[in-house]
Short mmCIF file of C-alpha atoms in Angstrom, two decimals:
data_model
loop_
_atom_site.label_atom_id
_atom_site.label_comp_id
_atom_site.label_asym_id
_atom_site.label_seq_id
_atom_site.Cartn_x
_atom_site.Cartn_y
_atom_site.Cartn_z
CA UNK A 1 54.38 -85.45 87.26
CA UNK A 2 58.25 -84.89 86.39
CA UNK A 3 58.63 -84.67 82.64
CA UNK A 4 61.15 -87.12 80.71
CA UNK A 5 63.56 -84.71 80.38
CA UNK A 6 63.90 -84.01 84.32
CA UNK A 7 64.03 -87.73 84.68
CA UNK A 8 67.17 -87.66 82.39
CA UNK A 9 68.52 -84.73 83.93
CA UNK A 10 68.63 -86.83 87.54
CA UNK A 11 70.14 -89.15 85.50
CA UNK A 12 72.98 -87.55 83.92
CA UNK A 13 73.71 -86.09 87.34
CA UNK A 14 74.30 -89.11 88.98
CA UNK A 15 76.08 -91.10 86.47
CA UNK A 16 78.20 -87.78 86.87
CA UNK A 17 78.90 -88.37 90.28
CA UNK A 18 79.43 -91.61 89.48
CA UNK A 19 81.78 -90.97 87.57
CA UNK A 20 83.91 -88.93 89.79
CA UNK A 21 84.76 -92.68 91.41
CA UNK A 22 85.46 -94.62 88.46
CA UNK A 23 82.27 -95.18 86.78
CA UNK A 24 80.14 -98.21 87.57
CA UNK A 25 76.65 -99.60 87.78
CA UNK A 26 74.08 -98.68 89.79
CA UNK A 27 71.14 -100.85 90.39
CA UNK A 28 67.47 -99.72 92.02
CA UNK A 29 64.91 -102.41 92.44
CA UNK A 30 61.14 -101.30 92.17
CA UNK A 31 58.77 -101.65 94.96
CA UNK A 32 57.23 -104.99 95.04
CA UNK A 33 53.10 -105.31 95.51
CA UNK A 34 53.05 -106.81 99.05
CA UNK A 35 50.01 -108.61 100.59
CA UNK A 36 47.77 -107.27 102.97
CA UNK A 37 45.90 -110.68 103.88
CA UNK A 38 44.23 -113.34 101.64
CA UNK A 39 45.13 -112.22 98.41
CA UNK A 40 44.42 -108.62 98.95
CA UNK A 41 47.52 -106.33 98.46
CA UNK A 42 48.31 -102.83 100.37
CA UNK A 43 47.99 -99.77 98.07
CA UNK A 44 50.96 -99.78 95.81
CA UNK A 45 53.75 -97.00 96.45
CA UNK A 46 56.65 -96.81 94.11
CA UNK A 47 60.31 -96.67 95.93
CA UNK A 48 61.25 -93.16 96.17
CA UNK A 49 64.89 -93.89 94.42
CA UNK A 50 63.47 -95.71 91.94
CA UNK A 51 60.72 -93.28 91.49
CA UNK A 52 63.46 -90.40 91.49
CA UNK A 53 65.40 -91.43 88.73
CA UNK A 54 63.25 -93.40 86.50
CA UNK A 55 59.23 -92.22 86.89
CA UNK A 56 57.64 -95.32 86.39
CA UNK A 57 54.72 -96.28 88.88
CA UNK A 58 54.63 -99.94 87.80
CA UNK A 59 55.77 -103.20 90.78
CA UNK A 60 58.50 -105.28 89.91
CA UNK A 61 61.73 -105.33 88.15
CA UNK A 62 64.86 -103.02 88.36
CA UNK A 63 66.43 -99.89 87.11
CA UNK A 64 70.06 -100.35 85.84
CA UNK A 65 71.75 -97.37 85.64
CA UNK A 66 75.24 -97.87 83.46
CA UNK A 67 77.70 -94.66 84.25
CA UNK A 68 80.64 -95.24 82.62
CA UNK A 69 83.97 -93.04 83.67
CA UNK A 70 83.35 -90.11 81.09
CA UNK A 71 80.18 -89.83 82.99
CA UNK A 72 77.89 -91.17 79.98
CA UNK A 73 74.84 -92.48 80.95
CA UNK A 74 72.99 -95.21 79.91
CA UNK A 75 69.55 -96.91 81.43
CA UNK A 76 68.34 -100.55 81.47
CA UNK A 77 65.22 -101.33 82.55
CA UNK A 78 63.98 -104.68 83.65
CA UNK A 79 59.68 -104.35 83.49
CA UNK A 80 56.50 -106.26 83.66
CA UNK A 81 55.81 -107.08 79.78
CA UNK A 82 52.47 -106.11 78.26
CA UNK A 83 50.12 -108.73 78.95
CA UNK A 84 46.59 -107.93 77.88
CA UNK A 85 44.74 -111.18 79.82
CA UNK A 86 46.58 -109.32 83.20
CA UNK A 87 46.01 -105.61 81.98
CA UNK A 88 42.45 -106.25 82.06
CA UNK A 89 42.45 -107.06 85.92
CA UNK A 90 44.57 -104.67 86.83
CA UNK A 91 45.31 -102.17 84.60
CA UNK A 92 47.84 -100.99 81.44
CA UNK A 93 51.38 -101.54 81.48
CA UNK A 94 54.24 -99.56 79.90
CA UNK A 95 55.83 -102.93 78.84
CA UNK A 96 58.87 -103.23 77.17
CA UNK A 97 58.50 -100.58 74.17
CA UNK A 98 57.07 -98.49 76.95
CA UNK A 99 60.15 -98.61 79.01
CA UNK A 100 61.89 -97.16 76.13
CA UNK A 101 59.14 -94.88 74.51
CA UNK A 102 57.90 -93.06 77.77
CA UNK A 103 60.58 -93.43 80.12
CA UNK A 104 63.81 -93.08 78.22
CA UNK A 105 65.46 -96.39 78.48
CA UNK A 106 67.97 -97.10 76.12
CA UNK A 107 67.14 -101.01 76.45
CA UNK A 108 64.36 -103.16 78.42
CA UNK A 109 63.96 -106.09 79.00
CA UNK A 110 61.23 -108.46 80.78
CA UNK A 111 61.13 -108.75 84.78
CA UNK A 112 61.66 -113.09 83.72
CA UNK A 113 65.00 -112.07 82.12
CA UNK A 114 66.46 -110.20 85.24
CA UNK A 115 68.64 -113.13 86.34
CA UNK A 116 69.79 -114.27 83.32
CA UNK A 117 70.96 -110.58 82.27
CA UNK A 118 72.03 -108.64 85.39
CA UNK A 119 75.40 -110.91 85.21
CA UNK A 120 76.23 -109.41 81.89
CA UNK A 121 75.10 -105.66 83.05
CA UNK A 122 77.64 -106.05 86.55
CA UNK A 123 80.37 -107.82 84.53
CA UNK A 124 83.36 -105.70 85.11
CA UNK A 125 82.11 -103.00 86.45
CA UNK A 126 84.53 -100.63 88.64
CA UNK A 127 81.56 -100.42 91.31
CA UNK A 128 78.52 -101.62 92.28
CA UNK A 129 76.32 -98.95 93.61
CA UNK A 130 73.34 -100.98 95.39
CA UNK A 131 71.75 -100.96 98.86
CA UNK A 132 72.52 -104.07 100.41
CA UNK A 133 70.66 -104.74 103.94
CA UNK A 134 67.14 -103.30 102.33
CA UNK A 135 65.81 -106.61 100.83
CA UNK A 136 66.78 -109.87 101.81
CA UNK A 137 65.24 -111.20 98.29
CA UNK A 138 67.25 -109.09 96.47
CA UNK A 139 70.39 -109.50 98.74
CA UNK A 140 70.07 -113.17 97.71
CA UNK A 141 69.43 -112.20 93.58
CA UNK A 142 72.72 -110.40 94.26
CA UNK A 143 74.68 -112.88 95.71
CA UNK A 144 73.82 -115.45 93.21
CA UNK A 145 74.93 -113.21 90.28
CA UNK A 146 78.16 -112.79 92.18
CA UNK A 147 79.00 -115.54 92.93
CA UNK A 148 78.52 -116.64 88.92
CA UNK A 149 80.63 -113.93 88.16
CA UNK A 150 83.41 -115.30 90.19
CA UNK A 151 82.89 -118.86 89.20
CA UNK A 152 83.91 -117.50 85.54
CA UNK A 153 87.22 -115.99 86.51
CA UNK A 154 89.39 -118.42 84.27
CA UNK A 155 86.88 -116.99 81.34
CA UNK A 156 87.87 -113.40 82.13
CA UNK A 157 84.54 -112.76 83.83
CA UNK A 158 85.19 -110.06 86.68
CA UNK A 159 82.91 -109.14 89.09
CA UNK A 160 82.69 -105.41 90.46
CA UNK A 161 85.54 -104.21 92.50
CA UNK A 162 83.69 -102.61 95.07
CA UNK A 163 80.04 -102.57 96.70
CA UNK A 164 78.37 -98.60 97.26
CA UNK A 165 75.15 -97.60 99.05
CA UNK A 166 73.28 -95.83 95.73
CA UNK A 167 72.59 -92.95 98.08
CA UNK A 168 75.89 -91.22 98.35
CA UNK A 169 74.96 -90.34 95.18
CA UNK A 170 70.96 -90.02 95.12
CA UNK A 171 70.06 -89.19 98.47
CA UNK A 172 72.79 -86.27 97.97
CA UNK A 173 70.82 -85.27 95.00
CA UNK A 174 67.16 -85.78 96.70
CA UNK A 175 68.48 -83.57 99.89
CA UNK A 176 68.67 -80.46 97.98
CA UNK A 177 65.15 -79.85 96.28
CA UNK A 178 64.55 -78.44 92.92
CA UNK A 179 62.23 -75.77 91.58
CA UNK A 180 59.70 -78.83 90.56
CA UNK A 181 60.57 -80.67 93.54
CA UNK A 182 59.25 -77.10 95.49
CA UNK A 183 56.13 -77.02 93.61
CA UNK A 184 55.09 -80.13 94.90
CA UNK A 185 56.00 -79.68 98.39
CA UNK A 186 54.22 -76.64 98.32
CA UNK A 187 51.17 -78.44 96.93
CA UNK A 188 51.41 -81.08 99.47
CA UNK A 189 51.35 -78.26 102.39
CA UNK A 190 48.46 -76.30 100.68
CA UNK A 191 46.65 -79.55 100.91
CA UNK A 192 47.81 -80.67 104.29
CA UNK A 193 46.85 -77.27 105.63
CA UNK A 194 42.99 -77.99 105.20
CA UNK A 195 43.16 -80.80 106.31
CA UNK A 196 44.36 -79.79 109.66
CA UNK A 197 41.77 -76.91 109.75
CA UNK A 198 39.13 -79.98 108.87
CA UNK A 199 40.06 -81.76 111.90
CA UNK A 200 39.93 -78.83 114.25
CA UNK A 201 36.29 -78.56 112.72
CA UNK A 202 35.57 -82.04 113.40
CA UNK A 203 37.19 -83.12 116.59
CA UNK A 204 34.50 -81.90 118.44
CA UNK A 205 33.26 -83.85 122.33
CA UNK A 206 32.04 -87.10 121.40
CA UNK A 207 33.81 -87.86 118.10
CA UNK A 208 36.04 -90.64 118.02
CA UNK A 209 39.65 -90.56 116.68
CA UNK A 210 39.30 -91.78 113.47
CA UNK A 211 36.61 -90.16 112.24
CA UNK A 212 38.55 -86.79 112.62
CA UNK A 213 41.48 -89.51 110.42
CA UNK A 214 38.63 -89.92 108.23
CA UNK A 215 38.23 -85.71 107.21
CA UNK A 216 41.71 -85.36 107.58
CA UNK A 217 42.47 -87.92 104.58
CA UNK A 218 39.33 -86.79 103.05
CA UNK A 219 40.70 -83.58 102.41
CA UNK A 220 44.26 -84.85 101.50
CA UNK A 221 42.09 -86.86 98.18
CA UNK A 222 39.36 -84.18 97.28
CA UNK A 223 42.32 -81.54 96.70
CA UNK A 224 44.20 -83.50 94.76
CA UNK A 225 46.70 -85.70 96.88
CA UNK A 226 47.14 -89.52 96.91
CA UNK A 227 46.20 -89.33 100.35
CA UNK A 228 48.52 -89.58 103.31
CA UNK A 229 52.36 -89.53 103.08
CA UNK A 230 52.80 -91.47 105.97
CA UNK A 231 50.28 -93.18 108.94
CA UNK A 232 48.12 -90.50 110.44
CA UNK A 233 47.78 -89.86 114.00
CA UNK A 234 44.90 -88.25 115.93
CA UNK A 235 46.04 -88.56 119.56
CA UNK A 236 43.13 -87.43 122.29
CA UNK A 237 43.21 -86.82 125.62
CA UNK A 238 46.29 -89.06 127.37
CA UNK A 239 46.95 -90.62 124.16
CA UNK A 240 48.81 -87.51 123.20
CA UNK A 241 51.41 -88.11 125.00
CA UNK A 242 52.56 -91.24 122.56
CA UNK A 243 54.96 -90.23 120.46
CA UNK A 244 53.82 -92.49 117.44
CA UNK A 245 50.05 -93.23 118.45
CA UNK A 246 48.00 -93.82 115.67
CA UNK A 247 44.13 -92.98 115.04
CA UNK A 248 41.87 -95.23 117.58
CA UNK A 249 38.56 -95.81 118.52
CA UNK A 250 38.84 -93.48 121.44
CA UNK A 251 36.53 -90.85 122.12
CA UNK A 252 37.35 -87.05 122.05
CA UNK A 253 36.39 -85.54 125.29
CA UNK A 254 35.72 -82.26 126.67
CA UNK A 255 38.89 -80.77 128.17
CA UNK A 256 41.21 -83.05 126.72
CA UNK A 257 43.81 -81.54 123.89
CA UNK A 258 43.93 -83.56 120.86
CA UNK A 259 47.08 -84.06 118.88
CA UNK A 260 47.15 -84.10 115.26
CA UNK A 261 49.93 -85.02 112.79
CA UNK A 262 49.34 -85.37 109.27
CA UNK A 263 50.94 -84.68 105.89
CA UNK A 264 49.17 -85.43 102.52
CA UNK A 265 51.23 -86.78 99.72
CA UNK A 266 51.56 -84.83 96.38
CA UNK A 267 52.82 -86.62 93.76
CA UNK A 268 55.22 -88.53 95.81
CA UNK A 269 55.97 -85.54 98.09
CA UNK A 270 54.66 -85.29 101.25
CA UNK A 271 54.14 -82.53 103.93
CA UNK A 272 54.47 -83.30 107.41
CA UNK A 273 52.61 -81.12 109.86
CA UNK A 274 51.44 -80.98 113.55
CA UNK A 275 48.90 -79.00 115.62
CA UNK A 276 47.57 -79.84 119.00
CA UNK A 277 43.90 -78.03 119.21
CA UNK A 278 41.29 -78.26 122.57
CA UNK A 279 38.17 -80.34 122.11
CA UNK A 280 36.23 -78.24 124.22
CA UNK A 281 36.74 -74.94 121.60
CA UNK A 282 39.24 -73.45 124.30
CA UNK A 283 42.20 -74.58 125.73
CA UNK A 284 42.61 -74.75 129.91
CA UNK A 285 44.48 -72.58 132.10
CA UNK A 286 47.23 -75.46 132.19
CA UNK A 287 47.12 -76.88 128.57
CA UNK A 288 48.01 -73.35 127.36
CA UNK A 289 50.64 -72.38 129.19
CA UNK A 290 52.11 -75.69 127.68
CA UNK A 291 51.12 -74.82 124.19
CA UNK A 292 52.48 -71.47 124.12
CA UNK A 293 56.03 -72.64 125.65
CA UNK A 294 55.99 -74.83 123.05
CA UNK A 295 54.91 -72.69 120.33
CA UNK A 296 57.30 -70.00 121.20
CA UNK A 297 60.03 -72.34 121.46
CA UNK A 298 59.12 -73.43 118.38
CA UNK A 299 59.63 -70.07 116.41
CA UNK A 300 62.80 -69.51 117.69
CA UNK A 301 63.66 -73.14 116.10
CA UNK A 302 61.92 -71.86 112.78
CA UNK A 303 63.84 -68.51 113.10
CA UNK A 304 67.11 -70.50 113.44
CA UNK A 305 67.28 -71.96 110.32
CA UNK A 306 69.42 -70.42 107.39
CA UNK A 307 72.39 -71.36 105.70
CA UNK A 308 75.32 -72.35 107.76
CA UNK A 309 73.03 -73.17 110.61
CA UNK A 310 72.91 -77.18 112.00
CA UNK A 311 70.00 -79.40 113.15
CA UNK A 312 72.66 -79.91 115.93
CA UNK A 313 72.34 -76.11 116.95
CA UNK A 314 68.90 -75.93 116.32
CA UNK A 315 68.06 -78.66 118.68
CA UNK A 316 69.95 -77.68 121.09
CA UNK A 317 68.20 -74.45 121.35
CA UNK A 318 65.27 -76.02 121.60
CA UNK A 319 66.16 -78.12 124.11
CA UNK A 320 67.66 -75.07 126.54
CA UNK A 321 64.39 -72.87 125.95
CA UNK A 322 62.20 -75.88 126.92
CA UNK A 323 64.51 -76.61 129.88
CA UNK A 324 63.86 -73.49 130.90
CA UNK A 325 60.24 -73.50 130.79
CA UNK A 326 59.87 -77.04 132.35
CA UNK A 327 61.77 -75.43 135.07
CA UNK A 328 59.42 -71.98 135.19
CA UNK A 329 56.36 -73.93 135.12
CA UNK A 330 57.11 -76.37 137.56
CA UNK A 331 57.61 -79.45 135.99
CA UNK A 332 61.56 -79.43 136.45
CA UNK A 333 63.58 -78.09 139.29
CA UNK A 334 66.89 -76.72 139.53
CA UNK A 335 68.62 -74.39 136.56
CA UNK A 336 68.84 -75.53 133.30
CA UNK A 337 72.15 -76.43 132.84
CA UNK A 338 71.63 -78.82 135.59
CA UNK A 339 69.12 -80.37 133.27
CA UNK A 340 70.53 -80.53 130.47
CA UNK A 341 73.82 -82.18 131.98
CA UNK A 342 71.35 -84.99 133.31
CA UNK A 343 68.80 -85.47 130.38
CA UNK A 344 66.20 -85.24 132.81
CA UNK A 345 64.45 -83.12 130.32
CA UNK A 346 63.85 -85.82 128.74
CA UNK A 347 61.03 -86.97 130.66
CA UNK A 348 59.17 -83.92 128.68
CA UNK A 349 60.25 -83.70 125.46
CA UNK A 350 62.40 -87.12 123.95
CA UNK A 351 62.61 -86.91 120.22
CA UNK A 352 64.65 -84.40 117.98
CA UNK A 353 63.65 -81.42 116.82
CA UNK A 354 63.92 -81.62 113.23
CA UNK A 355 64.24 -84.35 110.02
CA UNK A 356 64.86 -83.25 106.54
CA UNK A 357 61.91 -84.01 104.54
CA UNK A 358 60.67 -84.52 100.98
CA UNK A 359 60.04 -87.68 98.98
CA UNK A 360 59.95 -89.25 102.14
CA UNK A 361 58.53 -87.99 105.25
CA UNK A 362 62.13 -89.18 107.01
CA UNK A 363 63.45 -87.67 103.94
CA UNK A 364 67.55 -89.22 102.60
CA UNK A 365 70.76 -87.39 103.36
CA UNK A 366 73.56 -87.41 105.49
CA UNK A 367 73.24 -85.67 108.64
CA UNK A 368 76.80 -85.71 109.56
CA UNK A 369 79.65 -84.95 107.37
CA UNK A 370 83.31 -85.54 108.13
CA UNK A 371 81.76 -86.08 111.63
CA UNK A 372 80.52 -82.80 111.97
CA UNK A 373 76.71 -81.70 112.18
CA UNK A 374 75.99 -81.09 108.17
CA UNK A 375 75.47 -77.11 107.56
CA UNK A 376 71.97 -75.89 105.81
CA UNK A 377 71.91 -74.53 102.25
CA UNK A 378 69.38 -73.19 100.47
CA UNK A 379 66.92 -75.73 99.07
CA UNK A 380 67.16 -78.62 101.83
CA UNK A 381 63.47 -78.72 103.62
CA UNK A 382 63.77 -80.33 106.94
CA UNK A 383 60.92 -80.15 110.11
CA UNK A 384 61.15 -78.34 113.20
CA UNK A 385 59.03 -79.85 115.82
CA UNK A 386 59.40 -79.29 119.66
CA UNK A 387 56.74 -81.36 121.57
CA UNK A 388 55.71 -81.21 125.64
CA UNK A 389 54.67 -85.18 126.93
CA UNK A 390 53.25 -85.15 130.31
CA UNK A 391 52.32 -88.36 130.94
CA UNK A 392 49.14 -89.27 132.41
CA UNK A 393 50.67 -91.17 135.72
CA UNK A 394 53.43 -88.37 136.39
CA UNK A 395 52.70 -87.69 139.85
CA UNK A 396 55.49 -85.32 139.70
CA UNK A 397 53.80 -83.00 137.89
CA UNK A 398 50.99 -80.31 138.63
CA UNK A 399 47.74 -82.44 138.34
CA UNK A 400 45.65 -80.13 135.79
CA UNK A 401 49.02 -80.73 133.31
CA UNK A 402 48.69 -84.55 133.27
CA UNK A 403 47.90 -86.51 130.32
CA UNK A 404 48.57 -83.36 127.92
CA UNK A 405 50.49 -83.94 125.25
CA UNK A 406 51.70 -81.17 122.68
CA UNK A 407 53.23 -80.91 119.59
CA UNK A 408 53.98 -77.89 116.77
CA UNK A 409 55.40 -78.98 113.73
CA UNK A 410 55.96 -76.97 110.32
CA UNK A 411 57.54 -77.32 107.30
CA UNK A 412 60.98 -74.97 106.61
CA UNK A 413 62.76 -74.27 103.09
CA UNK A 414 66.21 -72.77 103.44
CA UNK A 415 66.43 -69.95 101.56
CA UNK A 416 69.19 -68.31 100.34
CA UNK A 417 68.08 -65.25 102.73
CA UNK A 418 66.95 -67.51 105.53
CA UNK A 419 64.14 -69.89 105.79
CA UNK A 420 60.46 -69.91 104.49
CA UNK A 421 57.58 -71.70 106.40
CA UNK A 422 55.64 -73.89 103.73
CA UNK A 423 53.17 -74.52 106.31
CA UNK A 424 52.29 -71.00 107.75
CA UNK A 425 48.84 -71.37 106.41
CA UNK A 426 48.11 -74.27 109.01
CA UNK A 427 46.85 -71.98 112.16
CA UNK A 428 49.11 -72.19 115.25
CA UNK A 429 48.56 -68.96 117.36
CA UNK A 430 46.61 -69.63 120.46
CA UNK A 431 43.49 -67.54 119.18
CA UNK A 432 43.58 -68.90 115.53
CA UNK A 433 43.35 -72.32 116.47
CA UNK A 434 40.45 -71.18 118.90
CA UNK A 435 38.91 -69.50 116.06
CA UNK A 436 39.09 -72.72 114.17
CA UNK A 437 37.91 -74.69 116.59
CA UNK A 438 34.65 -72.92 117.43
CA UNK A 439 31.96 -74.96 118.83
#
């Protein structure tokens, strides 16, 4: 994981930026352990702000970050104190010399002592950087501490001047990847990339959908990951063609396509990768003249990105060279522009082509600036993704094409040159994923 000293780093920078706008105090709540049913929670992921500035993979409590208008920086944390009757269920805590040992805080205090001390911590302040809207719990925390700031006016109590969203500072930060930041992503898609060649392996006539899940997040664990960076989907036969389907008890069936997207997370990174591979070993006549409009489509994407470029630009490109061959292979009639200028290629292909990516698999950062479609430099990551959705009950549309869905996603660094693929090593070319696939 990050070291201390990168953790301070982030830290520094932001109170920086912070700075630039008066100073202030920015506040980042932890995840909180949620239930699953009973009294059985979900598996424990730390929020990725949190995570980004402070390291520590423990529920509850906040980060305060002070910044004051020379840019100084100064950390509070609020965190679950050592409790050796509790450690014993469910494992150590960093406590409250912790906090400040390993993590760098220059005070901590226990999670009980939040409300009494976050009035003291926001008193004054120029600004308030926090995301309100996230968490109604801690909208309400908030609004209580507030509103006893204000009752104090005749004491000189003030309460902050202005309320921020924390991530026109951090999610500016986040967007642009460091070296370390690299080596994880790059980990994550090393990872990710067996697993994808696991399920081509697997998904074989008669296996159901999550048993291919099953390698797939196999693999993500036994090289290392935490397992998968978001829900997995394996997608056969018709249910390809849902955007967001996740892994059933459906059966994988000779001469349907099966559509796979799945990133494994790498300590708190996560790749994000699809590939759409025939059950039978070999794709139809039909299914691959779909996959290789969409997978030459998709290079020219991949080949579009470098600094100065737009997801704007990129997506429309996309969307004209699909046009195009919805029109060649029947699906569409009329010229492209026509199209276009109607959406009606949007019965085909309905998302956007591209998200940035990183912590998160719908990674932070701005995609407009100043109104305008924000231009690449070297270090963002972001996805480029065409997909082809014939629906099952299209009656518009050749019969042997029905109820094929495809999808090509990969992984793109800007570079200062251009672009790199983190996720070449995940096959794509028509005979690869044969080869993969070989029953």
């Amino acid at each position: 994981m990050d070291s201390n000293s990168t953790f301070a780093e982030r830290r520094r920078a932001a109170a920086a930026q912070m700075a630039r706008q008066g100073g202030g105090v920015m506040l980042l709540p932890a995840a909180e352990e949620k239930l699953r049913n009973a009294d059985t929670e979900y598996l424990f992921r730390q929020d990725s702000d949190y995570h980004y500035l402070v390291g520590l993979d423990e529920p509850e409590g906040c980060a305060v970050l002070v910044a004051s208008p020379a840019g100084e920086a100064k950390l509070v944390l609020f965190v679950r104190p050592r409790d050796r009757e509790k450690e014993i269920w469910n494992g150590r805590r960093a406590g409250i010399e912790g906090a400040k040992e390993q993590y760098g805080a220059d005070e901590a205090y226990p999670v009980a002592e939040m409300d009494a001390k976050l009035a003291g911590l926001l008193e004054g302040a120029e600004t308030l950087w926090f995301r309100v809207g996230h968490d109604a719990l801690w909208d309400a925390r908030l609004a209580r501490v507030l509103k006893e700031l204000r009752a104090g006016a005749r004491l000189g109590k003030r309460p902050p001047r202005a309320i921020v969203d924390p991530g026109r500072v951090l999610h500016e930060q986040r967007l642009v990847k460091a070296p370390d930041e690299l080596r994880r992503l790059r980990k994550a898609a090393e990872i990710t990339a067996e697993a994808h060649m696991a399920a081509m392996r697997d998904g074989q006539p008669g296996r159901r959908e999550h048993q291919v899940q099953a390698e797939i997040e196999y693999a993500f664990r036994r090289r290392g990951g935490s397992g998968p960076g978001y829900g997995t989907i394996v997608a056969a036969g018709a249910n390809s063609t849902i955007l967001h389907y996740r892994a059933g008890p459906d059966v994988l069936k000779d001469g349907d396509v099966c559509l796979v997207d799945a990133g494994g997370e790498y300590e708190l990174y996560t790749a994000d990768v699809t590939r759409t591979f025939p059950v039978s070993g070999e794709f139809t006549k039909a299914q691959r003249d779909l996959y290789e409009l969409c997978l030459d489509v998709q290079k020219q994407g991949i080949e579009a990105v470098k600094p100065g470029a737009n997801l704007d630009a990129i997506h429309d490109l996309v969307v004209r060279k699909l046009t195009e061959g919805f029109i060649s292979l029947g699906l569409l009639q009329g010229s492209a522009d026509e199209r276009i200028a109607d959406k009606s290629f949007r019965k085909y292909y309905m998302h956007r082509t591209s998200h940035w990516l990183g912590m998160d698999v719908h990674d932070v950062g701005d995609y407009y600036v100043d109104g305008k479609p924000r231009a690449l430099v070297p270090g963002m990551v972001l996805t480029v993704e065409p997909g082809i959705y014939v629906a099952a009950d299209d009656e518009s549309a050749p019969k042997e094409m029905r109820g094929v869905g495809i999808r090509i996603e990969d992984d793109v660094l800007v570079t200062p040159e251009g672009h790199e693929n983190l996720t070449a090593a995940v096959p794509k070319e028509v005979a690869e994923v044969e080869a993969v696939c070989v029953r």
